[in-house]
mmCIF file with all atom_site columns, C-alpha atoms in Angstrom:
data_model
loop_
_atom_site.group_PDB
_atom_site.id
_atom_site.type_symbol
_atom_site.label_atom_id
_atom_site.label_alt_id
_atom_site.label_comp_id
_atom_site.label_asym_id
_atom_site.label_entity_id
_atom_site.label_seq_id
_atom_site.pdbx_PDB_ins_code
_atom_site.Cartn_x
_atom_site.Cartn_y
_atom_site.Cartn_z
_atom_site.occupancy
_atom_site.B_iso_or_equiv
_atom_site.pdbx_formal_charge
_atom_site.auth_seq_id
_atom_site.auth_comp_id
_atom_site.auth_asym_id
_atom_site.auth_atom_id
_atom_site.pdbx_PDB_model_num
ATOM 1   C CA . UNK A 1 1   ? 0.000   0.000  0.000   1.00 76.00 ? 27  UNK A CA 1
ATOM 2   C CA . UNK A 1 2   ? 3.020   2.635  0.840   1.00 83.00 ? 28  UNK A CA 1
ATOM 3   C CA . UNK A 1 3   ? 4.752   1.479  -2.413  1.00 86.00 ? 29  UNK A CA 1
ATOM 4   C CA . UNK A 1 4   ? 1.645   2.420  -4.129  1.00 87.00 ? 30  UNK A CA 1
ATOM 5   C CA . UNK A 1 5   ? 1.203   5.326  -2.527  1.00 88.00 ? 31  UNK A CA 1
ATOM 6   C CA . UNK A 1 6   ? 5.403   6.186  -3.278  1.00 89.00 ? 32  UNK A CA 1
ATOM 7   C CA . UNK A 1 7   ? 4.795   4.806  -6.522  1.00 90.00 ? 33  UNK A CA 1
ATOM 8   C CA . UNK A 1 8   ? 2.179   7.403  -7.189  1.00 90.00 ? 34  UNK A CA 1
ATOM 9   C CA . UNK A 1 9   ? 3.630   10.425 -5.968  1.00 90.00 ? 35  UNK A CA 1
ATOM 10  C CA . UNK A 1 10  ? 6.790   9.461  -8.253  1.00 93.00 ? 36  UNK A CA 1
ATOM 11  C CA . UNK A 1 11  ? 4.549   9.294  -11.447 1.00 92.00 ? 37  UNK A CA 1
ATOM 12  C CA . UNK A 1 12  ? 2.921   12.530 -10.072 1.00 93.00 ? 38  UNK A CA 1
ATOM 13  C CA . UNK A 1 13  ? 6.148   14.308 -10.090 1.00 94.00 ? 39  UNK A CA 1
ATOM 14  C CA . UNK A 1 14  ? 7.400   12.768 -12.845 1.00 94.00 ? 40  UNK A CA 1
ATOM 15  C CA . UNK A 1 15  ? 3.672   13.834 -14.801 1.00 94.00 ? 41  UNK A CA 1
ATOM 16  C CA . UNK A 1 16  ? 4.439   16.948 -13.122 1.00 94.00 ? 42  UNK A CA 1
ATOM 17  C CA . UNK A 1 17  ? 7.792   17.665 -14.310 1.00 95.00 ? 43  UNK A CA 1
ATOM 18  C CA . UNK A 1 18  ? 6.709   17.016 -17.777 1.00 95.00 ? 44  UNK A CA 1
ATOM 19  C CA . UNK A 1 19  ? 4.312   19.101 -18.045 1.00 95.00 ? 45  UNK A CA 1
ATOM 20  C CA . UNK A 1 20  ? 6.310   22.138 -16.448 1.00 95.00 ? 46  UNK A CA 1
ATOM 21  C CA . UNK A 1 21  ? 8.521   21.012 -18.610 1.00 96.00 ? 47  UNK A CA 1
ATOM 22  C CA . UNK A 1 22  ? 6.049   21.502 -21.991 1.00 95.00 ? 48  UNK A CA 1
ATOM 23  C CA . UNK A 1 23  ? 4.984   24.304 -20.827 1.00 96.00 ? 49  UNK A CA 1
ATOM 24  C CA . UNK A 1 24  ? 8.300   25.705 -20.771 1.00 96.00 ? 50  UNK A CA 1
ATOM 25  C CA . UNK A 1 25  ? 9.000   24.743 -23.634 1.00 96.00 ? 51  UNK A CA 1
ATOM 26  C CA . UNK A 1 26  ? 6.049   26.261 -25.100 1.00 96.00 ? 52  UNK A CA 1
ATOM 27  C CA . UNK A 1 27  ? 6.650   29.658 -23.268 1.00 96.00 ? 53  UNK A CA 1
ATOM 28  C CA . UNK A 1 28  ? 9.996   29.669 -25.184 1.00 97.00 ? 54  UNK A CA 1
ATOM 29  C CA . UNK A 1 29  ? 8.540   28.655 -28.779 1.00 97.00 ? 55  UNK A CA 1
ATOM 30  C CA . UNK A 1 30  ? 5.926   31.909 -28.001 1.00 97.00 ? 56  UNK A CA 1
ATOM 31  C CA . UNK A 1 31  ? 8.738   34.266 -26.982 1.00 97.00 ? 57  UNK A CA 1
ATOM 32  C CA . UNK A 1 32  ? 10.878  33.277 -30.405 1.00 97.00 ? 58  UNK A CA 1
ATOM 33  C CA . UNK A 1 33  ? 7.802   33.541 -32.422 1.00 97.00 ? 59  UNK A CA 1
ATOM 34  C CA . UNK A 1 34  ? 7.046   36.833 -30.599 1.00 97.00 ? 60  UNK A CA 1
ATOM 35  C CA . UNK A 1 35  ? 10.391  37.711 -31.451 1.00 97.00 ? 61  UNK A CA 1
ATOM 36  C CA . UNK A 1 36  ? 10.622  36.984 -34.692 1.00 97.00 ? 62  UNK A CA 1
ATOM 37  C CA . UNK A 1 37  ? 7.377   38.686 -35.444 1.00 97.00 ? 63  UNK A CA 1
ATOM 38  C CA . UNK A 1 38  ? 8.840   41.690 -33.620 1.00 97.00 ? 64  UNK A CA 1
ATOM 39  C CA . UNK A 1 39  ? 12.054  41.612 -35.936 1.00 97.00 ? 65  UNK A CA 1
ATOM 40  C CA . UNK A 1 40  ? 10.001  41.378 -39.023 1.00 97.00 ? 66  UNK A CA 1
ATOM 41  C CA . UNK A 1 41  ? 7.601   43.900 -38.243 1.00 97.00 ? 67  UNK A CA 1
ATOM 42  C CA . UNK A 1 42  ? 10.641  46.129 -37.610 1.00 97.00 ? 68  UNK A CA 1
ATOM 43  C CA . UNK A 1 43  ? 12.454  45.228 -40.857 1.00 97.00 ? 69  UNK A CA 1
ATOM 44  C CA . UNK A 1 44  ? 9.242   45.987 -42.535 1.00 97.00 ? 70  UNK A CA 1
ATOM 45  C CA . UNK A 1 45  ? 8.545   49.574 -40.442 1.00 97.00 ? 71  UNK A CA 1
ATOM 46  C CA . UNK A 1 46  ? 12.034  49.946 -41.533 1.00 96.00 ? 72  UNK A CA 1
ATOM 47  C CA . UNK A 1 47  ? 11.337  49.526 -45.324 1.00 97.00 ? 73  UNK A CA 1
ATOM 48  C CA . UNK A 1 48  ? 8.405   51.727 -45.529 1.00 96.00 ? 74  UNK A CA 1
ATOM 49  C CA . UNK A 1 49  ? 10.580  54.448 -43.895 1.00 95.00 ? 75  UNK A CA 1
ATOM 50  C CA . UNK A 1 50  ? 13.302  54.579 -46.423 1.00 95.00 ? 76  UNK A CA 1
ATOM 51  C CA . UNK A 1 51  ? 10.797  54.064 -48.948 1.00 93.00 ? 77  UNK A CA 1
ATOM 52  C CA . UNK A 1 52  ? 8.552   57.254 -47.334 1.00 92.00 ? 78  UNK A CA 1
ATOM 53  C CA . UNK A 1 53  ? 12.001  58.820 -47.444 1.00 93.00 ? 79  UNK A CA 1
ATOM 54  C CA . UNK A 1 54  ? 12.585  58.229 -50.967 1.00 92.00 ? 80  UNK A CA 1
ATOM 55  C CA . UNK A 1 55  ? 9.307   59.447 -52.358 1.00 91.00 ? 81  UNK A CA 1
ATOM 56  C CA . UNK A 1 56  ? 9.857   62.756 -50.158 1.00 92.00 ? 82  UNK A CA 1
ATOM 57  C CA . UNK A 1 57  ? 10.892  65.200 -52.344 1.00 90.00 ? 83  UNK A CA 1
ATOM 58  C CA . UNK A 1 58  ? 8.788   63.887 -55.070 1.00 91.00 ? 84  UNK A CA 1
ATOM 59  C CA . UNK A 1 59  ? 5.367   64.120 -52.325 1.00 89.00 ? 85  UNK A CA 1
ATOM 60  C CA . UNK A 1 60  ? 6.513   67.801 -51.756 1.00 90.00 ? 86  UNK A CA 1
ATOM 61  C CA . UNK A 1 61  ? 6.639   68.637 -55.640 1.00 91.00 ? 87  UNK A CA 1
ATOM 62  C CA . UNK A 1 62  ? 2.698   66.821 -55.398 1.00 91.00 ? 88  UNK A CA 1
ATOM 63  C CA . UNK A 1 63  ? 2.152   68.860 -52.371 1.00 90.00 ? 89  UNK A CA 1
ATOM 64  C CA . UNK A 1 64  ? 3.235   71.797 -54.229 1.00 91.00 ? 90  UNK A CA 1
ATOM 65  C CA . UNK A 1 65  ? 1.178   71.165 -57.887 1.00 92.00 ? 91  UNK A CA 1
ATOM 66  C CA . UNK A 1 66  ? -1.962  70.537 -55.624 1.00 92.00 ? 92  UNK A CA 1
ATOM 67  C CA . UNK A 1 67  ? -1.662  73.956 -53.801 1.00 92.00 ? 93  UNK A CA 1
ATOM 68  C CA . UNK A 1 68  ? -1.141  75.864 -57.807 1.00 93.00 ? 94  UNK A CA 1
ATOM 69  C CA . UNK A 1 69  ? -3.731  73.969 -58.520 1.00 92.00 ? 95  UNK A CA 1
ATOM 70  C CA . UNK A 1 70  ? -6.319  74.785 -55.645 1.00 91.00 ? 96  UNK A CA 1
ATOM 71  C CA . UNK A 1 71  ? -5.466  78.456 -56.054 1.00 91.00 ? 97  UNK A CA 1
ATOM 72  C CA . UNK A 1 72  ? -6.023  78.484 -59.830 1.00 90.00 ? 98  UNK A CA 1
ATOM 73  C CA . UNK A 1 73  ? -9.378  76.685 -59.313 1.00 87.00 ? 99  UNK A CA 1
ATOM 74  C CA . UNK A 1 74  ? -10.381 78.932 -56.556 1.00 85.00 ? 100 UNK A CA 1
ATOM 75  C CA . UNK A 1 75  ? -9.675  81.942 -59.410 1.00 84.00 ? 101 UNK A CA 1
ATOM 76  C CA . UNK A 1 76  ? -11.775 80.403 -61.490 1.00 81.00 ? 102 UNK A CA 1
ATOM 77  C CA . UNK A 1 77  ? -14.277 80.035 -60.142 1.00 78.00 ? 103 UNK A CA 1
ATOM 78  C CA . UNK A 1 78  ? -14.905 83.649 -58.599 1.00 73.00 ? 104 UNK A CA 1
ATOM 79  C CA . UNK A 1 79  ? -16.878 85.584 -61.368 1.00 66.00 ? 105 UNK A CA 1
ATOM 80  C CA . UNK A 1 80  ? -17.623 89.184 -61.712 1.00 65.00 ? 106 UNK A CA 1
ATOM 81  C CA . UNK A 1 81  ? -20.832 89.940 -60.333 1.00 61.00 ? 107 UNK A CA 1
ATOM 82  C CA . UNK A 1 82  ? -21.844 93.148 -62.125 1.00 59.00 ? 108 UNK A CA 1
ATOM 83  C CA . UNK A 1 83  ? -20.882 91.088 -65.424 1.00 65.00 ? 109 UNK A CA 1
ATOM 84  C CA . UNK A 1 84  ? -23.931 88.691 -64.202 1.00 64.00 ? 110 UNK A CA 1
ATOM 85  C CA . UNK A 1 85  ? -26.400 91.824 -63.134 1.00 64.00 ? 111 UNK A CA 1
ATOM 86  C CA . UNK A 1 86  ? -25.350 94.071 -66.042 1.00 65.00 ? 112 UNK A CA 1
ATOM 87  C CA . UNK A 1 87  ? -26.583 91.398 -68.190 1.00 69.00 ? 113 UNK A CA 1
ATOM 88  C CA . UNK A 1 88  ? -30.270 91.527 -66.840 1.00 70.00 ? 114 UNK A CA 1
ATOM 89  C CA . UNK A 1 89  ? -30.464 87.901 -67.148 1.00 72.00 ? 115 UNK A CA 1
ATOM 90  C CA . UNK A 1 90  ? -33.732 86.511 -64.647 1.00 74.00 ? 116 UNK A CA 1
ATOM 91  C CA . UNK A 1 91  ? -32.222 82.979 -65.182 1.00 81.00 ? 117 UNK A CA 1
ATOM 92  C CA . UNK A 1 92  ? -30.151 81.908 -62.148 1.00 82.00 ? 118 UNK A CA 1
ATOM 93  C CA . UNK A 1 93  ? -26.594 80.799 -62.106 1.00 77.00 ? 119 UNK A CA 1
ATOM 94  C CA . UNK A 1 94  ? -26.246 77.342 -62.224 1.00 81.00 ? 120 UNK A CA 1
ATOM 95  C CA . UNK A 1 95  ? -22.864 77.065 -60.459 1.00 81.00 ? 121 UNK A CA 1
ATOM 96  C CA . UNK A 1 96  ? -25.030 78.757 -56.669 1.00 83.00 ? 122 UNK A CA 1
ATOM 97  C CA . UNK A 1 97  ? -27.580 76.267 -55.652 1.00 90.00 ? 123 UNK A CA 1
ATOM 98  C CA . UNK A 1 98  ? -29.305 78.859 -53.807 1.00 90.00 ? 124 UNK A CA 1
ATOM 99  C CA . UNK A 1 99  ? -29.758 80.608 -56.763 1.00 87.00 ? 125 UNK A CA 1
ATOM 100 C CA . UNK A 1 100 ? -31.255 78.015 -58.675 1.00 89.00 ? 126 UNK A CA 1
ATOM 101 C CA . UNK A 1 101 ? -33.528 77.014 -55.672 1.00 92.00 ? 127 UNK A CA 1
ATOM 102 C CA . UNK A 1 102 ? -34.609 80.845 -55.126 1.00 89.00 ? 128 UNK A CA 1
ATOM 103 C CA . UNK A 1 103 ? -35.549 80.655 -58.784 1.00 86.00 ? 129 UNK A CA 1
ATOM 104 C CA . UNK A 1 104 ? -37.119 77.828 -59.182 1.00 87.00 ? 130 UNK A CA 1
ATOM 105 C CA . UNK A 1 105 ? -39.685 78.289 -56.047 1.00 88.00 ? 131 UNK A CA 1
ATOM 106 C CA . UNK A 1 106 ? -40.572 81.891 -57.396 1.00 83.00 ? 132 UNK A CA 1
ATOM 107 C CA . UNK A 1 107 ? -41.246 80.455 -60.714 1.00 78.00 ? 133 UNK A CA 1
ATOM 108 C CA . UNK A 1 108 ? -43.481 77.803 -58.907 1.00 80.00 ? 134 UNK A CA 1
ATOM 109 C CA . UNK A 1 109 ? -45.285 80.297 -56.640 1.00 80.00 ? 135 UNK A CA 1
ATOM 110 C CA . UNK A 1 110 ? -45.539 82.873 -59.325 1.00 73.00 ? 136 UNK A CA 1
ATOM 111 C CA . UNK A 1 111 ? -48.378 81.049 -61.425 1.00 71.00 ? 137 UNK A CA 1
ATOM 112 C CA . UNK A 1 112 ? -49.563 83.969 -64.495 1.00 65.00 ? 138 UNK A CA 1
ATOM 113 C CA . UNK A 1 113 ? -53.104 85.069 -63.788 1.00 67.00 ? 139 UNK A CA 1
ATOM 114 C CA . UNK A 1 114 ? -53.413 86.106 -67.749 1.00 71.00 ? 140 UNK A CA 1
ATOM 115 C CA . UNK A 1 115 ? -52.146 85.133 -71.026 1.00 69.00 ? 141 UNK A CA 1
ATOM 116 C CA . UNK A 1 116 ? -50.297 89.100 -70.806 1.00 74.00 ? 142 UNK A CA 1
ATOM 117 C CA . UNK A 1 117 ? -48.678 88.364 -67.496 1.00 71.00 ? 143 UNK A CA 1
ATOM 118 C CA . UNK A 1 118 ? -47.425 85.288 -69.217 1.00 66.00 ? 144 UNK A CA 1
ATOM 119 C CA . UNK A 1 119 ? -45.994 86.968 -72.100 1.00 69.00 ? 145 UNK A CA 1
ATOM 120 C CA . UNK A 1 120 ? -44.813 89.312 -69.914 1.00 72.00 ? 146 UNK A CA 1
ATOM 121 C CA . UNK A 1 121 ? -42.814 87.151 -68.155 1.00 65.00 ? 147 UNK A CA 1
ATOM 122 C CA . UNK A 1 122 ? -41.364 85.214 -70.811 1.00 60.00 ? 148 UNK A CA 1
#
């Protein structure tokens, strides 16, 4: 009964051991993964870097064109206003969408009471 008893506490241990033992071992295949996954991320941050590097100057000539380019749209697109009211035009300009809203719910509220209003307004 006592050799049993020893005989199962040394198979214990021994079950014991062993798994410590994988686990260990485990631990250590995780912390080389882990570390190779930290080297190659580096390597890779690494890459992008020298490659953001590279493309620098060539980003700032971009950077530059797209500011010209803003400017010269913002000019234009600015119009002379008396050009517009000199012209007498009723019609709105299609570029303000207020413009073309404010006209198009007078011209719905403004229904011609006569055919002379109508020409009129034509």
């Amino acid at each position: 009964l006592e050799e049993e008893k020893k005989q199962r506490e040394l198979e214990e241990k021994i079950a014991a051991e062993l798994e410590e033992k994988r686990l260990a071992e485990e631990a250590e295949k995780r912390r080389i993964e882990e570390e190779r996954l930290r080297i190659e991320e580096e390597k890779r941050v690494a890459l992008e870097q020298a490659r953001l590097k590279e493309e620098e100057p060539e980003n700032e000539v971009r950077t530059g064109n797209m500011k010209e380019f803003r400017v010269q749209a913002a000019k234009l697109r600015v119009k002379d206003l008396p050009d517009k009211y000199l012209a007498c035009d009723p019609l709105p300009d299609p570029e303000d969408e207020r413009d073309i809203t404010t006209f198009i719910t007078l011209w719905s509220e403004g229904k011609d009471k006569t055919y002379k209003d109508m020409l009129d307004n034509c």
